[in-house]
PDB file of C-alpha atoms and ligand atoms in Angstrom:
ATOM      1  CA  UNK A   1      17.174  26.432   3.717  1.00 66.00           C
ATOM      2  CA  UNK A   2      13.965  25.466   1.411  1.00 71.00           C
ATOM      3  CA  UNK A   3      10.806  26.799   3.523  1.00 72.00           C
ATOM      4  CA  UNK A   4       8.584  24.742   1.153  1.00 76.00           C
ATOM      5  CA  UNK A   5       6.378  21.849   1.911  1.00 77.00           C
ATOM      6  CA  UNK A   6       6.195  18.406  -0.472  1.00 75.00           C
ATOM      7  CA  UNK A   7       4.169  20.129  -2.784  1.00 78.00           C
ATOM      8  CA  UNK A   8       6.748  22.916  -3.273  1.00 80.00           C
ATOM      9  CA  UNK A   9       4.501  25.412  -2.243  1.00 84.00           C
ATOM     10  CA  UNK A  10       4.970  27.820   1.001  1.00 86.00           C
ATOM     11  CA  UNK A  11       1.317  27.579   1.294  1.00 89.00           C
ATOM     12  CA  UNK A  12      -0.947  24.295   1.475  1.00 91.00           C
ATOM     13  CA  UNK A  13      -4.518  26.217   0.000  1.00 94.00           C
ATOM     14  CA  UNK A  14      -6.102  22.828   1.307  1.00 93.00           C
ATOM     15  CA  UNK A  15      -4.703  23.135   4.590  1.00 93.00           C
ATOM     16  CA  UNK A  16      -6.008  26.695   5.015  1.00 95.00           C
ATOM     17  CA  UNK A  17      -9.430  25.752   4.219  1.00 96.00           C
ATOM     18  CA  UNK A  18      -8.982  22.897   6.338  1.00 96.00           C
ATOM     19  CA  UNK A  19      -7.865  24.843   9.410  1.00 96.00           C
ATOM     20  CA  UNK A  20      -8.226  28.616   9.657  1.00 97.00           C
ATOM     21  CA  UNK A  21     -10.968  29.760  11.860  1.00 97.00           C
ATOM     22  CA  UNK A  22     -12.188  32.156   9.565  1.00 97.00           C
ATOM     23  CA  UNK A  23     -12.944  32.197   5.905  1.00 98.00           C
ATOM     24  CA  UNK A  24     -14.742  34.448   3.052  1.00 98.00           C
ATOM     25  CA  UNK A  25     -14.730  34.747  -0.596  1.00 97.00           C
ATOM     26  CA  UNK A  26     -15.613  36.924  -3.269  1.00 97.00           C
ATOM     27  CA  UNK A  27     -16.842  35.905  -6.810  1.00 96.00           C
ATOM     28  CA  UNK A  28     -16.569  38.115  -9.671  1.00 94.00           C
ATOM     29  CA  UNK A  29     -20.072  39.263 -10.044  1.00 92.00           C
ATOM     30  CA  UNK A  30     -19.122  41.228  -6.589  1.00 93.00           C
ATOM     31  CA  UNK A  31     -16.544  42.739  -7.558  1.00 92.00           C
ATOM     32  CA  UNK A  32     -17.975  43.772 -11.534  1.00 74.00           C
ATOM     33  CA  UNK A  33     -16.979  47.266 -12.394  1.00 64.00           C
ATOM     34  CA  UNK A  34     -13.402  46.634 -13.712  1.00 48.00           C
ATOM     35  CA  UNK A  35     -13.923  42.997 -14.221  1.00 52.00           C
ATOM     36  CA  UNK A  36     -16.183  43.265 -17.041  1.00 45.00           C
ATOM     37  CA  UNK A  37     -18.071  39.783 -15.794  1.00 44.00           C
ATOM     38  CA  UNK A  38     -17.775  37.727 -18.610  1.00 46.00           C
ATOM     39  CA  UNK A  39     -14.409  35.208 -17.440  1.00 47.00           C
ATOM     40  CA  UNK A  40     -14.768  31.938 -17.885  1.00 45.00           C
ATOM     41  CA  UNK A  41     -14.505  29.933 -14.337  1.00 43.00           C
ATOM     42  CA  UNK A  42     -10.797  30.036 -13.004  1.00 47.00           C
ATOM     43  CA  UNK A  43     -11.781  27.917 -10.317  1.00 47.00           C
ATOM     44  CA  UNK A  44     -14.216  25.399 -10.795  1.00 53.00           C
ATOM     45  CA  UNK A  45     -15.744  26.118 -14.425  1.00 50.00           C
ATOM     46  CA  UNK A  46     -18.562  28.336 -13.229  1.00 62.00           C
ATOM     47  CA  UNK A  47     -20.034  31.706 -14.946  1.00 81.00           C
ATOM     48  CA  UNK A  48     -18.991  33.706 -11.724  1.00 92.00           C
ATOM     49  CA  UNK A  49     -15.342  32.288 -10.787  1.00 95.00           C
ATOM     50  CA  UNK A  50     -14.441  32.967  -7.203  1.00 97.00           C
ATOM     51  CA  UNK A  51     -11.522  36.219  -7.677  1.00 97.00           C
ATOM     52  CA  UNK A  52      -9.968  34.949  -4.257  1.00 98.00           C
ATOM     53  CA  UNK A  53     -10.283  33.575  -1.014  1.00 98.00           C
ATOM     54  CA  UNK A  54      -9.510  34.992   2.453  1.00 98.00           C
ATOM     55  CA  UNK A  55      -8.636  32.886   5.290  1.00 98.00           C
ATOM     56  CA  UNK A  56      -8.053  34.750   8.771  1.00 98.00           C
ATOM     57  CA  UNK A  57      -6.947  34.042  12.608  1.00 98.00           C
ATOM     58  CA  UNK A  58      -7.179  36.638  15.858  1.00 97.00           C
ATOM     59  CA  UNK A  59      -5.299  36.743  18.613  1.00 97.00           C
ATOM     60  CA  UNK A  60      -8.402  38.333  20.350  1.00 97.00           C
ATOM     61  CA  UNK A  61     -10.911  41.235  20.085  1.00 96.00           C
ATOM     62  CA  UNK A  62      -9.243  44.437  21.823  1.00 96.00           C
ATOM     63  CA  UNK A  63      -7.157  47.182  20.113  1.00 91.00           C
ATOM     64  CA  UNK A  64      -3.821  45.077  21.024  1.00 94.00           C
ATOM     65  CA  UNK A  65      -5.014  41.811  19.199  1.00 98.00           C
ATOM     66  CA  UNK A  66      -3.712  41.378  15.815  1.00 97.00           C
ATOM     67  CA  UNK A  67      -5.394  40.023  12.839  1.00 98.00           C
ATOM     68  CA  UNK A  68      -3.608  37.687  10.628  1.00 98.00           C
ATOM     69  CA  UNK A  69      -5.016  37.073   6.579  1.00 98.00           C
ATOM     70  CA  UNK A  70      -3.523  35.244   4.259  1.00 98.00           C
ATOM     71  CA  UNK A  71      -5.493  35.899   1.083  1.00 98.00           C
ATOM     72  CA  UNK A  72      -5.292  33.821  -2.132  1.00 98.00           C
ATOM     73  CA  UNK A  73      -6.076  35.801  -5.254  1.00 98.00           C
ATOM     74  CA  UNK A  74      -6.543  33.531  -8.274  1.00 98.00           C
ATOM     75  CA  UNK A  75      -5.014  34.858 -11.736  1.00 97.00           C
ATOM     76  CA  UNK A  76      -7.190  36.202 -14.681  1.00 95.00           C
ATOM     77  CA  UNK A  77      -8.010  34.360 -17.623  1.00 93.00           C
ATOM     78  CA  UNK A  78      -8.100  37.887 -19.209  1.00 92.00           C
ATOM     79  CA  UNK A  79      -4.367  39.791 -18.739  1.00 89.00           C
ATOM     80  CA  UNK A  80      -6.225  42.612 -19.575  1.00 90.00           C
ATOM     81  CA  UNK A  81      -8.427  42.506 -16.788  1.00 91.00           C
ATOM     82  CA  UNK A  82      -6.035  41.092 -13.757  1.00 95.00           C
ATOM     83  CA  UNK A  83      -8.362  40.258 -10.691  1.00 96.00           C
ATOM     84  CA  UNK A  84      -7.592  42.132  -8.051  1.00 97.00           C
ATOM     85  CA  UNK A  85      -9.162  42.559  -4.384  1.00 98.00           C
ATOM     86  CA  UNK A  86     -12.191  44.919  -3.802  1.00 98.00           C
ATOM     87  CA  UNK A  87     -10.063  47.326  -1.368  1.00 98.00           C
ATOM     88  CA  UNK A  88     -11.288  49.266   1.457  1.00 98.00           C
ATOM     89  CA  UNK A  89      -9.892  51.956   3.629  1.00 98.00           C
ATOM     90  CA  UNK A  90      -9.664  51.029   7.744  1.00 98.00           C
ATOM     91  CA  UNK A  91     -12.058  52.552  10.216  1.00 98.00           C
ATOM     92  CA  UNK A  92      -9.481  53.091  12.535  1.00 97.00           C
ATOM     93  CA  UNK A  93      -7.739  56.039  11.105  1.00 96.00           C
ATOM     94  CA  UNK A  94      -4.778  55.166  12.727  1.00 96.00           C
ATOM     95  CA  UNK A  95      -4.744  51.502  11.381  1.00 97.00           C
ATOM     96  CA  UNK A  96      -1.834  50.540   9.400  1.00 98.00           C
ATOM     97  CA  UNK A  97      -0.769  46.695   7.727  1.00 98.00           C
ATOM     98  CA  UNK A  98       1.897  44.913   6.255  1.00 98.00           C
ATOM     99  CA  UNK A  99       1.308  42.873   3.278  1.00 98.00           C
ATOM    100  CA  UNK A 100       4.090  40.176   2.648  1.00 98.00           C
ATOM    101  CA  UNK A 101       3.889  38.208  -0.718  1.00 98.00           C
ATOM    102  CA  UNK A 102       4.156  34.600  -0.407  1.00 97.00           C
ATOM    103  CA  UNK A 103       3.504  33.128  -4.061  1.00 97.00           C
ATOM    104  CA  UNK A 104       3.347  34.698  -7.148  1.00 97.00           C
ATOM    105  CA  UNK A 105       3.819  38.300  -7.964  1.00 97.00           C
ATOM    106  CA  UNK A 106       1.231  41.286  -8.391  1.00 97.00           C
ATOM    107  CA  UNK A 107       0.838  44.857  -6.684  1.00 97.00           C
ATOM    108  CA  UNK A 108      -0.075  46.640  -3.754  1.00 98.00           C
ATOM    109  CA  UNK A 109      -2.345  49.247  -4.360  1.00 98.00           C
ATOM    110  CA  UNK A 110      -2.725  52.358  -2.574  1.00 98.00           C
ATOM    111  CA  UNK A 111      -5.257  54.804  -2.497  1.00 98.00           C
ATOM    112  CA  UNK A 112      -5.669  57.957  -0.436  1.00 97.00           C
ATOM    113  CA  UNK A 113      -8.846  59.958   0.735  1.00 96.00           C
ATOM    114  CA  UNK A 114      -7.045  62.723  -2.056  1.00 96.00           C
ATOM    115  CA  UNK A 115      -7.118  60.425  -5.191  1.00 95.00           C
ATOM    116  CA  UNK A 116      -3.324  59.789  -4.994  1.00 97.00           C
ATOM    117  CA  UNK A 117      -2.830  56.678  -6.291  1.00 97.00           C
ATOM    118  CA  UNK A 118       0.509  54.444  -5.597  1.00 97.00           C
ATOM    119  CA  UNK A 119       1.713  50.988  -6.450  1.00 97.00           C
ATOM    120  CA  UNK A 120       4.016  48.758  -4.836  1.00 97.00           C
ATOM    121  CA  UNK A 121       5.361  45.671  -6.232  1.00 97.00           C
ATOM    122  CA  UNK A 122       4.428  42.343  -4.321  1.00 98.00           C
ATOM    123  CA  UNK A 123       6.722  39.766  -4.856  1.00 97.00           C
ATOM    124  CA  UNK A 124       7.690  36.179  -2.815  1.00 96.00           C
ATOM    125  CA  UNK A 125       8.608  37.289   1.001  1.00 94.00           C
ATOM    126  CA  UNK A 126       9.029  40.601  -0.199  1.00 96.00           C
ATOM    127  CA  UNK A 127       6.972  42.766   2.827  1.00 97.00           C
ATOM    128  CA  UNK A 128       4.858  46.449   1.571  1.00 98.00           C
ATOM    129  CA  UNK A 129       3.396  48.536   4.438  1.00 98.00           C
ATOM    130  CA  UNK A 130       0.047  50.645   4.129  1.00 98.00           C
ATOM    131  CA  UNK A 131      -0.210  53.783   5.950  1.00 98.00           C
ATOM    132  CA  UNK A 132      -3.033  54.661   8.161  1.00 98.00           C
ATOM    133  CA  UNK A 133      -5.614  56.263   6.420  1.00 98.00           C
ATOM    134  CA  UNK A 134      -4.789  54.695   3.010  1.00 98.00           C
ATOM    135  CA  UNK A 135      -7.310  52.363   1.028  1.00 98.00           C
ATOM    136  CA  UNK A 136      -5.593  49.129  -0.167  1.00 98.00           C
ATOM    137  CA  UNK A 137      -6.211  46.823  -2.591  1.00 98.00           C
ATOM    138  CA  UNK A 138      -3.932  44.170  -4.476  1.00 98.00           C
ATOM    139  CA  UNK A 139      -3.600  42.800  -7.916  1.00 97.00           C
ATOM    140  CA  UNK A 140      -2.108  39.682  -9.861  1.00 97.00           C
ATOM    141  CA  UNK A 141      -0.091  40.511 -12.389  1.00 96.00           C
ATOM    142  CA  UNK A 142       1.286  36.603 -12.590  1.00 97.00           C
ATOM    143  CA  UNK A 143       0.044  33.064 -14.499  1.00 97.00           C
ATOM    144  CA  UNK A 144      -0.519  31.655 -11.256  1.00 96.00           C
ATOM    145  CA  UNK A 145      -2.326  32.579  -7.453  1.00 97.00           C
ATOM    146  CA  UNK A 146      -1.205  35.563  -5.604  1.00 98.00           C
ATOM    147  CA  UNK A 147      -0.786  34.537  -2.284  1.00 98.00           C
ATOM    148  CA  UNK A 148      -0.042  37.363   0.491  1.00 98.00           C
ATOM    149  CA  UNK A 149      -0.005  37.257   4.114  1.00 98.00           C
ATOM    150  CA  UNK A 150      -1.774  41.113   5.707  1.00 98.00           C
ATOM    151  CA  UNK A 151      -1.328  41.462   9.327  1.00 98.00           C
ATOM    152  CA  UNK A 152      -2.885  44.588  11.207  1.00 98.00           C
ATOM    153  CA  UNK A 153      -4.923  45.062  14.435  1.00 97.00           C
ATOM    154  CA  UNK A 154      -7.608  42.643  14.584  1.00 97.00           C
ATOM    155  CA  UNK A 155     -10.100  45.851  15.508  1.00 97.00           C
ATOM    156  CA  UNK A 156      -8.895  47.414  12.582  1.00 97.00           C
ATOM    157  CA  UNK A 157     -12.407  47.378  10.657  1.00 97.00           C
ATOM    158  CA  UNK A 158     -13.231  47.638   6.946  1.00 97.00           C
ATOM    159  CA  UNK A 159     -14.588  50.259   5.104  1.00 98.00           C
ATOM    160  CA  UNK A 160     -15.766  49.802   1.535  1.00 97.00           C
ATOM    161  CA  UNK A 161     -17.375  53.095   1.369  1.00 95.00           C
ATOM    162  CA  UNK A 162     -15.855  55.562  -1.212  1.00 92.00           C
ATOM    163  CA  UNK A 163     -13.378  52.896  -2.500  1.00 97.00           C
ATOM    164  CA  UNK A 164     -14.126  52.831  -6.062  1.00 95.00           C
ATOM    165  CA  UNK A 165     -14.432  49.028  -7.793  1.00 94.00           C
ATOM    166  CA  UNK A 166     -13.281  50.473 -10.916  1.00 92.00           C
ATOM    167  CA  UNK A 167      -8.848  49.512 -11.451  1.00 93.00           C
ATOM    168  CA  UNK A 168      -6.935  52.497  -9.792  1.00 95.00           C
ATOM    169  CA  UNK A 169      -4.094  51.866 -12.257  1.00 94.00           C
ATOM    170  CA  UNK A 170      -3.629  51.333 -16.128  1.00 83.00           C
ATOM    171  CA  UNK A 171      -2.374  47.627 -16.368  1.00 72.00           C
ATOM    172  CA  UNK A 172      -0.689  47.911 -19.025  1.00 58.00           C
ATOM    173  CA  UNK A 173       1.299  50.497 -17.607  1.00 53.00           C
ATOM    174  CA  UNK A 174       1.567  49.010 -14.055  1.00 50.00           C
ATOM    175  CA  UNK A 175       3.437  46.070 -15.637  1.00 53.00           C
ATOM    176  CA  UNK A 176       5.959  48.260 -17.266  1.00 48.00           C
ATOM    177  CA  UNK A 177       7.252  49.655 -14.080  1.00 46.00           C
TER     178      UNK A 177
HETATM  179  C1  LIG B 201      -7.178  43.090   6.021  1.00 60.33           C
HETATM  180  C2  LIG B 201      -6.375  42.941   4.753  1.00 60.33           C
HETATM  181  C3  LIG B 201      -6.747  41.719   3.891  1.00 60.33           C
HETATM  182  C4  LIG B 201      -8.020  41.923   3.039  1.00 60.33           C
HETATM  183  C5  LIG B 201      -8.189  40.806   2.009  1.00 60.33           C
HETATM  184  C6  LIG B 201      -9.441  40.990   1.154  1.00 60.33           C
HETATM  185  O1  LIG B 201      -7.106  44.369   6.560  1.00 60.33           O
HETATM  186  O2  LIG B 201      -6.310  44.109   4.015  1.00 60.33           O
HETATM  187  O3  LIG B 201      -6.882  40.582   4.675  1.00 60.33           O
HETATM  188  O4  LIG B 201      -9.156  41.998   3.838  1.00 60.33           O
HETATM  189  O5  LIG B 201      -7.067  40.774   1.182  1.00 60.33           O
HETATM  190  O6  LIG B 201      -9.534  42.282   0.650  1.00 60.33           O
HETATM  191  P1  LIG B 201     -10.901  43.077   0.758  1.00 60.33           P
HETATM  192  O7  LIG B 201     -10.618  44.416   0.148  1.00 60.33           O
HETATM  193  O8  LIG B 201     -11.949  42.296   0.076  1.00 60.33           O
HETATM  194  O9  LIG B 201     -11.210  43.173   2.251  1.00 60.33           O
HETATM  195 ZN1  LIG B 202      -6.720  46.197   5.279  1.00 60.33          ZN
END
């Protein structure tokens, strides 16, 4: 069975902007340190390309709603600088999330409150879980968007704090493994 719509796609980036309740975005200049801030536009030609969008639906506000994201991370003009999300840990200590690839291929990162660093590969319906208490970010390693579906509690909350924007693994060895 093909799961893919007329354009051949599993997900309609139109469609999401069109529809999902919530949306955000981050440009480059936001997310500098290991970006180096000097891309040219991946997007739409500008100095400060948007790195990736974030479209999100809740099933409600109490500890038993879930939050659903499906986050579209655009691919680097530079390979040595792959974009990758900002990260953050959850306020919730107890707040896990699945991460299930969609399109294109990249890495889960993982990041504990020790320094421990681990990556996961993220590949087309392929599903990575993050423990409670870990920070998270993700990273295109591919020509083309990194799409990935996150699902957690939708009072989960972010925390940025402490999560450094620097990369939390050597590229050029993440793509060896
Ligand atoms: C939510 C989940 C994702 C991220 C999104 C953007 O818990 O981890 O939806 O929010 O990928 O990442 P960031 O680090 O900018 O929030
Ligand atoms: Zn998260």
């Amino acid at each position: 069975m093909d799961i893919r719509g007329p354009s051949g796609h599993l997900v309609d980036i139109d469609q999401l902007r069109t529809t999902a309740p919530s949306q955000s975005l981050r440009r480059l200049s936001e997310l500098s340190a290991g970006h180096g801030g000097s891309h040219p536009g991946n997007l739409d030609g500008a100095d400060d390309p948007v790195v990736y969008e974030v479209f999100e639906w809740t099933t409600g506000s109490t500890p038993t709603d879930l939050l659903c994201a499906v986050t579209v991370l655009y691919s680097s003009p530079d390979p040595e600088q792959p974009f990758h999300t900002r990260g953050h840990f959850h306020r919730d200590p107890d707040g896990g999330e699945l991460v299930v690839g969609l399109e294109g291929t990249g890495r889960l990162e993982l990041l504990s409150r020790q320094g421990e660093v681990r990556p996961v590969a993220i590949d087309p319906l392929t599903w990575a879980q993050v423990p409670p208490g870990w920070a998270h970010r993700v990273t295109n390693l591919g020509p083309v968007p990194l799409v990935f579906l996150s699902s957690c509690s939708a009072v989960v909350g972010h925390d940025y704090e402490g999560v450094p924007k620097e990369p939390w693994v050597d590229d050029l060895l993440g793509r060896e493994t």
